[in-house]
XYZ file of C-alpha atoms in Angstrom:
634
model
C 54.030 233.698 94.275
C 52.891 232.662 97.775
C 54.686 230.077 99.369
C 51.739 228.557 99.654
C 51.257 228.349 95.589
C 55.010 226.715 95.727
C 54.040 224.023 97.544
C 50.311 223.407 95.541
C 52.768 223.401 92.619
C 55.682 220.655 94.022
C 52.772 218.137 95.248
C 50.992 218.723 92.041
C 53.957 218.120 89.499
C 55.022 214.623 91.888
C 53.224 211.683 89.993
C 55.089 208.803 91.667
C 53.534 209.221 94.952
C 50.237 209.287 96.177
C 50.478 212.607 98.286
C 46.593 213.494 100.089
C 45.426 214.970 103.030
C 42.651 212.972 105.403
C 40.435 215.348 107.446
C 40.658 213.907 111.489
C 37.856 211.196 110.718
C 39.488 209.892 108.015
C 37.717 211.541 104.936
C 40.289 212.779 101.884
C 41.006 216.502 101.746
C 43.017 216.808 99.158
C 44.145 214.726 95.786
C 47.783 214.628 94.156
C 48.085 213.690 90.702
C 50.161 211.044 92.202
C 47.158 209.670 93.587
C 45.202 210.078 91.160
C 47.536 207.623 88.805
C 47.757 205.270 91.157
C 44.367 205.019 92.685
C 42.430 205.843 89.624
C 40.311 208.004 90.978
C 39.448 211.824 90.389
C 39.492 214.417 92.931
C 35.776 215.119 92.354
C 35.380 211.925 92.921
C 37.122 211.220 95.951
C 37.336 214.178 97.910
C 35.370 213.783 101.025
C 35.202 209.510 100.675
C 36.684 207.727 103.762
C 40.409 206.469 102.977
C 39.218 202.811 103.597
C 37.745 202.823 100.286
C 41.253 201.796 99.618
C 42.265 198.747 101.277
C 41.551 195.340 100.722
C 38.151 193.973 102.403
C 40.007 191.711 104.802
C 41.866 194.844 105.924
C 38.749 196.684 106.557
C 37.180 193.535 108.402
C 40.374 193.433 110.858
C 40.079 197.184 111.361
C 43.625 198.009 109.945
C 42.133 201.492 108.579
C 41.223 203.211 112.101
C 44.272 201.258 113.461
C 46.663 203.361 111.189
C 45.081 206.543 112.163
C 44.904 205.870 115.694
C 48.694 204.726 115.678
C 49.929 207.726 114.171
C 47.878 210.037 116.174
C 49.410 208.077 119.156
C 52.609 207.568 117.816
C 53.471 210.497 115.506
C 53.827 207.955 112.637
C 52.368 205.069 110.822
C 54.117 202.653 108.382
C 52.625 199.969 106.352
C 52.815 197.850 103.271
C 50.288 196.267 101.950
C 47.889 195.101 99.263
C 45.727 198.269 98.641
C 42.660 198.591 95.874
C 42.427 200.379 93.168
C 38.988 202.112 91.559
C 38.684 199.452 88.993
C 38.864 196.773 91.476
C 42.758 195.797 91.136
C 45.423 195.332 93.955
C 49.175 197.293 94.075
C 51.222 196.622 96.507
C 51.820 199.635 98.738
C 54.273 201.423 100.858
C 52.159 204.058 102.964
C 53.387 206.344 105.419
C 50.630 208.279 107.701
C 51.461 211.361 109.489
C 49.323 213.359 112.060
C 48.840 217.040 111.140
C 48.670 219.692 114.004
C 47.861 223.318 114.927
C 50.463 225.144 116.904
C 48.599 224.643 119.757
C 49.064 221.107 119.250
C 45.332 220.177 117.838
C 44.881 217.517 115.251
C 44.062 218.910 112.311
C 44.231 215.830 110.455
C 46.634 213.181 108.547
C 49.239 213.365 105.349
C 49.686 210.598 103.791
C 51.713 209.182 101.137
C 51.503 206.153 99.400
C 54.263 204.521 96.816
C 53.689 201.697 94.238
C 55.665 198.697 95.003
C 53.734 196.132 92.927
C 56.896 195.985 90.517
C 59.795 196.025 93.094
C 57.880 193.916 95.216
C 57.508 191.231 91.970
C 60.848 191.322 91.616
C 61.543 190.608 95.034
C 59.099 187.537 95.096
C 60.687 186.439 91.587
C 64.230 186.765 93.293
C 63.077 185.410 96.378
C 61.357 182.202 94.224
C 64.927 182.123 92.519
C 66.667 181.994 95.817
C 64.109 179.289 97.048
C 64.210 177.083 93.859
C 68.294 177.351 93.962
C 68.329 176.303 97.572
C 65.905 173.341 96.821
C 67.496 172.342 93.922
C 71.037 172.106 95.789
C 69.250 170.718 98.869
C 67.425 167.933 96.008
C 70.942 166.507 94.770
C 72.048 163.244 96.180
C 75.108 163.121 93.981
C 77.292 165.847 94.821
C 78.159 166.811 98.002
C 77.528 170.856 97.629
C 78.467 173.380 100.099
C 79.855 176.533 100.891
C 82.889 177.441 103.033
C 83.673 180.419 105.042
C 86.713 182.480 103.882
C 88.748 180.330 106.508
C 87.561 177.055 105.186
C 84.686 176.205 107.716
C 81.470 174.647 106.579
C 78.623 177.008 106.094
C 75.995 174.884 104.726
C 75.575 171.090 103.681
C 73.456 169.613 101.132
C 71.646 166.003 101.178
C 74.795 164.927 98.709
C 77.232 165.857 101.227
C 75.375 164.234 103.736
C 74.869 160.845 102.001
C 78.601 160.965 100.316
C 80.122 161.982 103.849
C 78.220 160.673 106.219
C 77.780 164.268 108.538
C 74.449 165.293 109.831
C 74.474 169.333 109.333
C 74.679 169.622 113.119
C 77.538 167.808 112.849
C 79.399 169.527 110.520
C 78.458 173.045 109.954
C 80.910 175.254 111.463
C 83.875 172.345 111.272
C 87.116 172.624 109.383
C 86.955 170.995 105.826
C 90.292 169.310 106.305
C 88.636 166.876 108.248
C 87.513 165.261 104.939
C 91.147 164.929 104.062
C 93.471 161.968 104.647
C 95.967 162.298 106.987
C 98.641 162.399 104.429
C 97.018 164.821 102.702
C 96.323 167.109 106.211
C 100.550 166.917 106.734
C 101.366 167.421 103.147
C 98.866 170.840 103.323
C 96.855 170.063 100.698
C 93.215 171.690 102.559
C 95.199 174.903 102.623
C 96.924 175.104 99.115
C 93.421 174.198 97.762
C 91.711 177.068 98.895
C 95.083 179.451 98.011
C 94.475 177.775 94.611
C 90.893 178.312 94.474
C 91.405 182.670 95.519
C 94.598 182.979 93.619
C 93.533 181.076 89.795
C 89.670 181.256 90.372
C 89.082 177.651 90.218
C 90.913 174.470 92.107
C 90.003 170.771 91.000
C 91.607 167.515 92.285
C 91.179 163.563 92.394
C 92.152 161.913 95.729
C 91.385 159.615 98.521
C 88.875 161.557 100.696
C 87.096 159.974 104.350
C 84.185 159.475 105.608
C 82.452 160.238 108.836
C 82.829 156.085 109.618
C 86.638 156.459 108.429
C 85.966 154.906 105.296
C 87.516 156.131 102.383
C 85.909 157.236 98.733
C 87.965 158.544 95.914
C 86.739 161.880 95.002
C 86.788 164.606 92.075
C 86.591 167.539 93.891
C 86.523 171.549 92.448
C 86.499 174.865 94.592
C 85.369 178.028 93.253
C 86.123 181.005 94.960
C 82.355 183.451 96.070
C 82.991 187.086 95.742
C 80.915 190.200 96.725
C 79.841 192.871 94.237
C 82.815 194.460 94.968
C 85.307 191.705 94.725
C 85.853 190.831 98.120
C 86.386 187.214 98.947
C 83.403 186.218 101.124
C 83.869 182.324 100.899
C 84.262 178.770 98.789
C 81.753 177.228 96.898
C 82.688 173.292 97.116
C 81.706 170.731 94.730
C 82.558 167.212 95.557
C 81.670 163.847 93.365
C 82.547 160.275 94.702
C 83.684 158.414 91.376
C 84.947 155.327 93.578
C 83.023 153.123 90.917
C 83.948 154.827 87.926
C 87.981 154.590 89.053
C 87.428 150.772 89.978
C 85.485 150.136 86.444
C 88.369 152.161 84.489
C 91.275 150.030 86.762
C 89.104 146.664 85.651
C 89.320 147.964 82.015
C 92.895 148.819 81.620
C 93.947 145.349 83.799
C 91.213 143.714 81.112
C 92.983 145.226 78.229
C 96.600 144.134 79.829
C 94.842 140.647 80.298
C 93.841 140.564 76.646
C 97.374 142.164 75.789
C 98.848 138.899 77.400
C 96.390 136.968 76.194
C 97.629 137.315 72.641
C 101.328 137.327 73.464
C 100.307 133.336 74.955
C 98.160 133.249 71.084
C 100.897 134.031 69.427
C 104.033 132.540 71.155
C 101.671 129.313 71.100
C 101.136 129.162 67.618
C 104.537 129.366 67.453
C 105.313 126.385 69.632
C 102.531 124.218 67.770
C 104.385 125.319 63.915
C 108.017 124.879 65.436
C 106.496 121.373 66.979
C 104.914 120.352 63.715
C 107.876 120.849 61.505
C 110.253 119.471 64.005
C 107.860 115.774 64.407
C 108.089 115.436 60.586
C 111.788 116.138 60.700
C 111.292 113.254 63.449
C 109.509 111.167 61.523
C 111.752 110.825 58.891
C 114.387 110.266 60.874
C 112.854 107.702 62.945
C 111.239 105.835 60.071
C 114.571 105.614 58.064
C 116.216 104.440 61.342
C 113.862 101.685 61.774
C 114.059 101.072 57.970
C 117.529 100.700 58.295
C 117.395 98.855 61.703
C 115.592 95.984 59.517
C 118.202 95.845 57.205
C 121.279 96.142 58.221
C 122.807 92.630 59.717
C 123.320 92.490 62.909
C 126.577 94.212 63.982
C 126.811 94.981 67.869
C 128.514 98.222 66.929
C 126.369 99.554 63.914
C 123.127 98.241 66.351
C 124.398 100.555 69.406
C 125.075 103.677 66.931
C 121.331 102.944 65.638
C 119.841 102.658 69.271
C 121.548 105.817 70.432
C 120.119 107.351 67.328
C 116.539 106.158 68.035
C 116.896 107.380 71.619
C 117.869 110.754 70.275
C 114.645 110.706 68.309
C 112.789 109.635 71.262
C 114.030 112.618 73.610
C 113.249 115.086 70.430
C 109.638 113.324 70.077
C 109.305 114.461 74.103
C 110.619 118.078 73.554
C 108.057 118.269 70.692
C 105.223 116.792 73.029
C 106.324 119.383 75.150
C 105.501 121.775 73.163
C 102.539 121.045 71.937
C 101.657 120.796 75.574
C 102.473 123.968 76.127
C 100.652 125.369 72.647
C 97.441 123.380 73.580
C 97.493 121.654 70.552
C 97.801 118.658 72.735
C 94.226 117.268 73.635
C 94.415 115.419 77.615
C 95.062 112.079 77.302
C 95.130 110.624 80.911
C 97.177 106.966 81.371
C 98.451 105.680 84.362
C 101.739 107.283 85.516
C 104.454 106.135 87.113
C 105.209 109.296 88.954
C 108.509 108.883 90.949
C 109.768 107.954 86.784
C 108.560 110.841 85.621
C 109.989 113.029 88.197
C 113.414 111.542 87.498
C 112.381 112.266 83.469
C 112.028 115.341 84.008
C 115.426 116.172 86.278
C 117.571 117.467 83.403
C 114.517 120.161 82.646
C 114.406 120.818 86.167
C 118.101 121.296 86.683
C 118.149 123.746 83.888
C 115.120 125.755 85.079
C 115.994 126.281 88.660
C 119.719 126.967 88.402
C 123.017 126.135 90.282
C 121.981 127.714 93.858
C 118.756 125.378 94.234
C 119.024 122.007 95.121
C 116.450 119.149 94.555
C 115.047 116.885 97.077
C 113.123 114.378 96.540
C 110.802 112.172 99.114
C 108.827 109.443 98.001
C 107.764 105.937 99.875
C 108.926 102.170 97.966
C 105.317 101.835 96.729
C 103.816 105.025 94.999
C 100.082 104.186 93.169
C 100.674 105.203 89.715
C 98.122 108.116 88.654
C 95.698 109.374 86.378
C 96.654 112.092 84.493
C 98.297 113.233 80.814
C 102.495 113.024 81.441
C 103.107 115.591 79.037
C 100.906 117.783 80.999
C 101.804 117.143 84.146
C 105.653 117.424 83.666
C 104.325 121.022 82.255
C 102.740 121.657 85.624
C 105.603 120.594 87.390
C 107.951 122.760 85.610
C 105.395 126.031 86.219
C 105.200 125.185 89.842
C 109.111 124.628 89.831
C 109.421 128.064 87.928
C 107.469 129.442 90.535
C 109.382 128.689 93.501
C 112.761 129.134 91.568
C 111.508 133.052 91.164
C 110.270 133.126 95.246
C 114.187 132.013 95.988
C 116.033 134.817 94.448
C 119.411 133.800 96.702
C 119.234 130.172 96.519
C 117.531 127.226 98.492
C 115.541 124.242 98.307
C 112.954 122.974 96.362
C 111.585 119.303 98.082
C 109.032 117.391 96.094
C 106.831 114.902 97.928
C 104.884 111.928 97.105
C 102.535 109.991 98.994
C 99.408 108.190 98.815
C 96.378 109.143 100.243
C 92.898 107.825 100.803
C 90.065 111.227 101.069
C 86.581 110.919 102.015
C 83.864 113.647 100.809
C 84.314 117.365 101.859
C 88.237 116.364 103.666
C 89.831 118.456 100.483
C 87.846 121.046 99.274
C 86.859 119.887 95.641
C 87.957 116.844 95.704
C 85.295 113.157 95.940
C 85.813 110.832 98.066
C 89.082 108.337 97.023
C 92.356 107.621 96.344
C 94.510 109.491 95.244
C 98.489 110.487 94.763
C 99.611 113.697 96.026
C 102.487 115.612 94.656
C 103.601 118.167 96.888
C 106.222 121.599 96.147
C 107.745 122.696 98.664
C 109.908 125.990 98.542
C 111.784 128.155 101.305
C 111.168 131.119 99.664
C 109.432 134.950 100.295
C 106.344 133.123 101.010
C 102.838 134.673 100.211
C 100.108 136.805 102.198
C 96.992 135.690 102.712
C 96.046 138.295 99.494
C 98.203 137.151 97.505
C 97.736 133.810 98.423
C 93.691 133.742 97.304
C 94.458 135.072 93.757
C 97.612 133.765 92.890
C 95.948 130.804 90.671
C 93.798 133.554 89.132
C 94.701 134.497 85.392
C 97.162 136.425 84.760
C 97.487 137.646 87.954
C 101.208 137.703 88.960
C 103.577 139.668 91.299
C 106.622 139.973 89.062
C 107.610 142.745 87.412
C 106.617 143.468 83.879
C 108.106 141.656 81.147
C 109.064 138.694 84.193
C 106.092 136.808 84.366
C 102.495 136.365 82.367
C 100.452 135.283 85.569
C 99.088 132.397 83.644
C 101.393 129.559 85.265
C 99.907 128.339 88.097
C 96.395 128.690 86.461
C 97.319 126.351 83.945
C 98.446 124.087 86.743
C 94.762 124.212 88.331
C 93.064 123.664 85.052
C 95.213 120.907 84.029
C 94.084 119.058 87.494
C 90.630 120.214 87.299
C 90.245 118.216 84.249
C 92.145 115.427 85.604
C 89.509 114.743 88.369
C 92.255 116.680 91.032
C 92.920 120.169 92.532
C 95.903 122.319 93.516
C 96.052 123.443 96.525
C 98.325 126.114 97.872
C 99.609 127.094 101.570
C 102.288 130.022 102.181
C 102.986 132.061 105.091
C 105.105 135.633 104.538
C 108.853 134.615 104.981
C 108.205 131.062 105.316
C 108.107 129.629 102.019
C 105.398 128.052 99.843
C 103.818 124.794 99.171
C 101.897 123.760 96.065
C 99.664 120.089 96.181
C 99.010 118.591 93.027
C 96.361 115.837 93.781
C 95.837 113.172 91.624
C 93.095 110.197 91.277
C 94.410 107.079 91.597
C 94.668 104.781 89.025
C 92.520 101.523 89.064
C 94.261 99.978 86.819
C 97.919 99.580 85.121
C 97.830 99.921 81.223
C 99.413 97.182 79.311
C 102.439 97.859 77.323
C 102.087 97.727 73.525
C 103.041 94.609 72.110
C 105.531 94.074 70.175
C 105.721 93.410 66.406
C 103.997 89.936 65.758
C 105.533 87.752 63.509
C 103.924 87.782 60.297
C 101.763 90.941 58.852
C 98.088 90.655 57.979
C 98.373 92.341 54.765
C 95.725 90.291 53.252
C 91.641 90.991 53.036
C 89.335 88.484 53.493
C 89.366 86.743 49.846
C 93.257 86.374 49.633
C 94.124 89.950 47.863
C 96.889 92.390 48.970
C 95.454 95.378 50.484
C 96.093 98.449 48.948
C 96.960 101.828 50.919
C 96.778 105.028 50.065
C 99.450 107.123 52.022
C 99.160 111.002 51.302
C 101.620 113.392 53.120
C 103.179 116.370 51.321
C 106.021 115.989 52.943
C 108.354 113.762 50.681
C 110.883 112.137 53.475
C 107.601 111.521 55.283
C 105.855 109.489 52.367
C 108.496 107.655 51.484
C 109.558 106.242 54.638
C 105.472 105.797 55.647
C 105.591 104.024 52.465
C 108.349 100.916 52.701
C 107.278 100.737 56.567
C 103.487 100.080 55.115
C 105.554 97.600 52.144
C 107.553 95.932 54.404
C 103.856 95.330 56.742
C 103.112 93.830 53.415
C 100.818 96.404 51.727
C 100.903 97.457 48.423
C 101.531 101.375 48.634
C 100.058 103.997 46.401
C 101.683 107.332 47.426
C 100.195 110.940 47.011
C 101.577 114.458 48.104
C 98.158 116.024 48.477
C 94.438 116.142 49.020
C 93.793 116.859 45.230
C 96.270 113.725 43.967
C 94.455 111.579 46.157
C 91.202 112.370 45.427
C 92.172 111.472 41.694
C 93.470 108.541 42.933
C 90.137 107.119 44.933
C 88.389 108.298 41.475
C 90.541 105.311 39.315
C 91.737 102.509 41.298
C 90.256 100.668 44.239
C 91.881 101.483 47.634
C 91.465 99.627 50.985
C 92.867 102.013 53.678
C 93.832 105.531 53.259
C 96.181 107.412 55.141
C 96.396 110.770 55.795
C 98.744 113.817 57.384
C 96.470 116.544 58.976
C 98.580 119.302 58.073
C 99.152 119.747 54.353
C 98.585 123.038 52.215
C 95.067 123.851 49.827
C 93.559 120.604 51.857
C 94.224 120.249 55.310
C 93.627 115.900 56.180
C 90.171 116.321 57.621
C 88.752 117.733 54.388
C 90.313 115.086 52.422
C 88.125 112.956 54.203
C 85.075 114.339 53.777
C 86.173 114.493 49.750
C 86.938 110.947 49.859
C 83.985 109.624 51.707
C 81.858 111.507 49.393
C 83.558 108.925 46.247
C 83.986 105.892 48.874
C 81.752 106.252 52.163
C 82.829 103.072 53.769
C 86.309 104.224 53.120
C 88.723 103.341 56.157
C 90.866 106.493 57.337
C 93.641 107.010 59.540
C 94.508 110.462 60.246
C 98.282 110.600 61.031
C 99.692 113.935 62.534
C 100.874 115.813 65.609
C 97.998 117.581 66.198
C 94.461 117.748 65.246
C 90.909 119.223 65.367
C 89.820 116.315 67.465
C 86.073 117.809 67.855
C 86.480 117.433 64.261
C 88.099 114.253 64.272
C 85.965 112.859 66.563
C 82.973 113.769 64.379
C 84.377 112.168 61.245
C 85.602 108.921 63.779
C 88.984 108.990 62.682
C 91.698 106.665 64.077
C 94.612 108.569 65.374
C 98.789 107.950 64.459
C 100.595 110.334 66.718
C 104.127 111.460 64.604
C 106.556 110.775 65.087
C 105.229 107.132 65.076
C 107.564 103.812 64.128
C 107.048 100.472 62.850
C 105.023 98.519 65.791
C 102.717 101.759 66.112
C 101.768 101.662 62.291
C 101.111 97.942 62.289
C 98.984 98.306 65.472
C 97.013 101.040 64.200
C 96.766 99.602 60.521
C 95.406 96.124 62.237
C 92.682 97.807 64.159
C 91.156 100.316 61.728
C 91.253 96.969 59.425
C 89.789 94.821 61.788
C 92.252 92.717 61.686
């Protein structure tokens, strides 16, 4: 075989090129199977057609077929790709390479040329080029994330719109920069930008929260990961960095766990209130009994200066045990506000022994106060509450000792002078410690709720809040002033009484224990608490009354069913049925029924609705009679 056969035989046998000859004008010479696959044409058919038969029309209008051959001719070669057509009108993509073909002596004798199909590769390549594109836009398109890649060294490579917005860097600014610059300073000494990316190339995968800054010097708190970018054979060719600012999110989960401590403390005050209200309650009808019998006893026993001093003292014990009880109702909010005119230098000196025992040995008192005080508006019981939370206060800012100096003085405002407060007069209490002192922080929230600055367990952050509701619904306002280091000052302003209340008069001399046509009226007193009923009882007999007694809502509802009554009487607090309900029983036999609701404490919005006369316990003879008289009309 000729070598000439060989080489018929090796173009003949190659189907994956196109593999032809072109005579000098361009005409095909020779066919390949290769071509004929491709281009879809037979050799018959072909042979002796111009090669521009194969490219596109707009190809053929711009001349790109005589261009190739000329270029080749001049150049030696030609290389193209390029749509091309096929017989039944259909475009490949092609990869053509055109050769000049010449005699020894150096004469064209025409053109080779071979032609590949690169319609798949070249789909691929647009796919994985669209891929690429997409990717880029889709990392370019997030706003949340900062995303971007570092070098191997840790320099920025590329910066999305996240990063930009989150950050604050322009690409120009940044690109090419160290990351650490995103890094606190703290974090830059302690090496953290480094051990990240060791992290990141040693474990395949880094992820932190911290404080990260801004272009402006701001700071964001940040969730940050780094993934390590590898070639196909492994090497480390940079970082991809992810970073999230979840500022909000931290702040909203700090709100919710100091929310849930809030509520946490909220129900310790619940509980340790209800606590104060039931010791309170039982300890006033202890009180009551006690008082009642001493007055009972006070009326009959003859009148012996020694027996008469024993009985006072033990009234004034009763008295001091009816203000720790008031106290601590006060403190339970069981205790609606009852403003009266207060004499407040008085009540400061009341309140010294509670004082003494709050602040301790190493603080001394001082007290500063003109001849003539105005006596203010406000609830006592409340008030000495405040005073002792304010007093508490400063006792904790003087942890080595020192003074506490209480001011009063009178003081005439006009609108806008003290924020909050109308134009008046009032009283001002002022606190004054020389203690730590506040910052101007701590200062603005220290009357918030709960808020507080001692440790746990030390303090429920609900003192000096109480303080500035108590005056807000007195008509006043605290106000507080404290530099660091120089001690605090709280100002309790108070309205100014108009007017002085009268004392309670004393027992008159002869009991109106009589209706209107000459008959004894008739009371029912209910109370289940024996001692109770039968002291209530010979107070209201010795008034005058005939007494019918009853230990509970059911026994007097039996009793308003069979005999007439003209006044009932009723404790609040009693098991199955509570006072109030009694009432509503009771009015449902005898609507015009005259009530007095006699207790502690009480659902005054439901009180109020039912208009129910009031007898605070532990009450004595003169209150009784006074309230007895009225709700008679007497």
């Amino acid at each position: 075989m000729s070598d000439d056969d060989r080489y018929r035989l090796l173009l003949e046998s190659i189907t994956d090129y196109a593999i032809y000859m072109l005579d000098p004008g361009g005409h095909v010479s020779s066919w390949n199977p290769g071509a004929q696959r491709f281009k879809g044409y037979d050799a018959a058919e072909i042979l002796g057609e111009h090669f521009s038969r194969f490219y596109t029309q707009d190809d053929k209008d711009s001349g790109l077929p005589e261009r190739a051959l000329r270029t080749a001719d001049a150049e030696g070669r030609f290389e193209n790709e390029g749509w091309r057509v096929r017989k039944d009108g259909s475009h490949f993509w092609a990869h053509v390479v055109i050769d000049p073909i010449r005699s020894p002596s150096g004469d064209l004798l025409g053109f080779a040329k071979i032609t590949r199909d690169l319609t798949e590769r070249r789909a691929t390549e647009e796919a994985l080029r669209k891929s690429q594109e997409q990717f880029r836009l889709l990392v370019q398109g997030v706003t949340d994330y900062a995303i971007y890649m570092l070098d191997p060294t840790g320099h920025v490579a590329s910066w999305n719109a996240g990063a930009r917005r989150i950050k604050g860097y322009a690409p120009a600014e940044i690109i090419g920069q160290h990351f650490s610059r995103f890094y606190t300073e703290e974090d830059r000494h302690d090496g953290l930008p480094s051990r990240a990316l060791a992290t990141a190339e040693r474990e395949g995968r880094f992820e932190h929260e911290g404080w990260r800054v801004r272009r402006d010097g701001t700071r964001f708190w940040a969730s940050v990961v780094v993934d390590p970018i590898r070639d196909d054979d492994g090497h480390l060719i940079g970082f991809a960095k992810v970073t999230r600012d979840i500022t909000e999110k931290r702040e909203a989960q700090r709100a919710l766990e100091e929310t849930q401590e809030e509520l946490l403390q909220a129900r310790k005050m619940e509980a340790l209130g209800q606590l104060a209200g039931g010791i309170a309650h039982d300890f006033n009808n202890l009180l009551m009994a006690i008082s009642s019998s001493l007055e009972l006893l006070q009326n009959r026993l003859p009148d012996e200066s020694r027996v008469t001093r024993l009985l006072e003292n033990a009234v004034q014990g009763v008295h001091r045990g009816a203000t720790l009880t008031s106290r601590l109702l006060a403190f339970s909010r069981r205790q609606p506000l009852e403003p009266q005119a207060v004499d407040l230098p008085a009540l400061i000196r009341g309140a010294g022994d509670l004082l003494r025992l709050s602040l301790g040995s190493d603080i001394s008192v001082e007290t500063q106060a003109p001849l003539s005080v105005p006596q203010a508006m406000v609830d006592p019981t409340q008030l000495e509450l405040a005073l002792l939370n304010v007093a508490a206060n400063a006792r904790d800012a003087m942890p080595q000792g020192g003074t506490l100096t209480i001011t009063l003085s009178s003081e005439e405002v006009s609108d806008g002078q003290v924020t909050g407060l109308k134009g008046g007069a009032y009283v001002r209490l002022s606190v004054s410690d020389t203690g730590e002192g506040m910052d101007e922080e701590t200062l603005g929230r220290a009357a918030d709720p709960f808020f507080t600055t001692k440790g746990p367990g030390k303090g429920t952050g609900l003192g000096l809040s109480l303080v500035h509701g108590l005056l807000e619904d007195s008509g006043g306002r605290l106000v507080l002033s404290s530099r660091k280091g120089e001690g605090t000052t709280a100002e309790l302003w108070l309205p100014a009484a108009q007017s002085q209340r009268l004392s309670k008069a004393g027992p008159a001399a002869g009991a109106e224990s009589e209706t209107g046509d000459g008959k004894t009226v008739t009371v029912l007193a209910v109370d289940d608490d024996a001692l109770i009923l039968m002291n209530t009882a010979l107070m209201l007999e010795d008034l005058g009354y005939c007494v019918i007694e009853a230990s509970g809502g059911a026994e007097a509802l039996k009793v308003l069913e069979k005999q007439h009554v003209d006044l009932l009487i009723t404790d609040q607090n009693m098991p199955r049925m509570v006072g109030t309900e009694l009432v509503k029983a009771a009015r449902q036999i005898r609507p015009d029924l005259p009530v007095i609701l006699a207790t502690g404490y009480a659902d005054l919005d439901e009180a109020s609705e039912l208009r129910l006369p009031k007898l605070d316990k532990p009450f004595g003879f003169n209150e009784l009679r006074s309230v007895v008289r009225d709700t008679l009309g007497q």
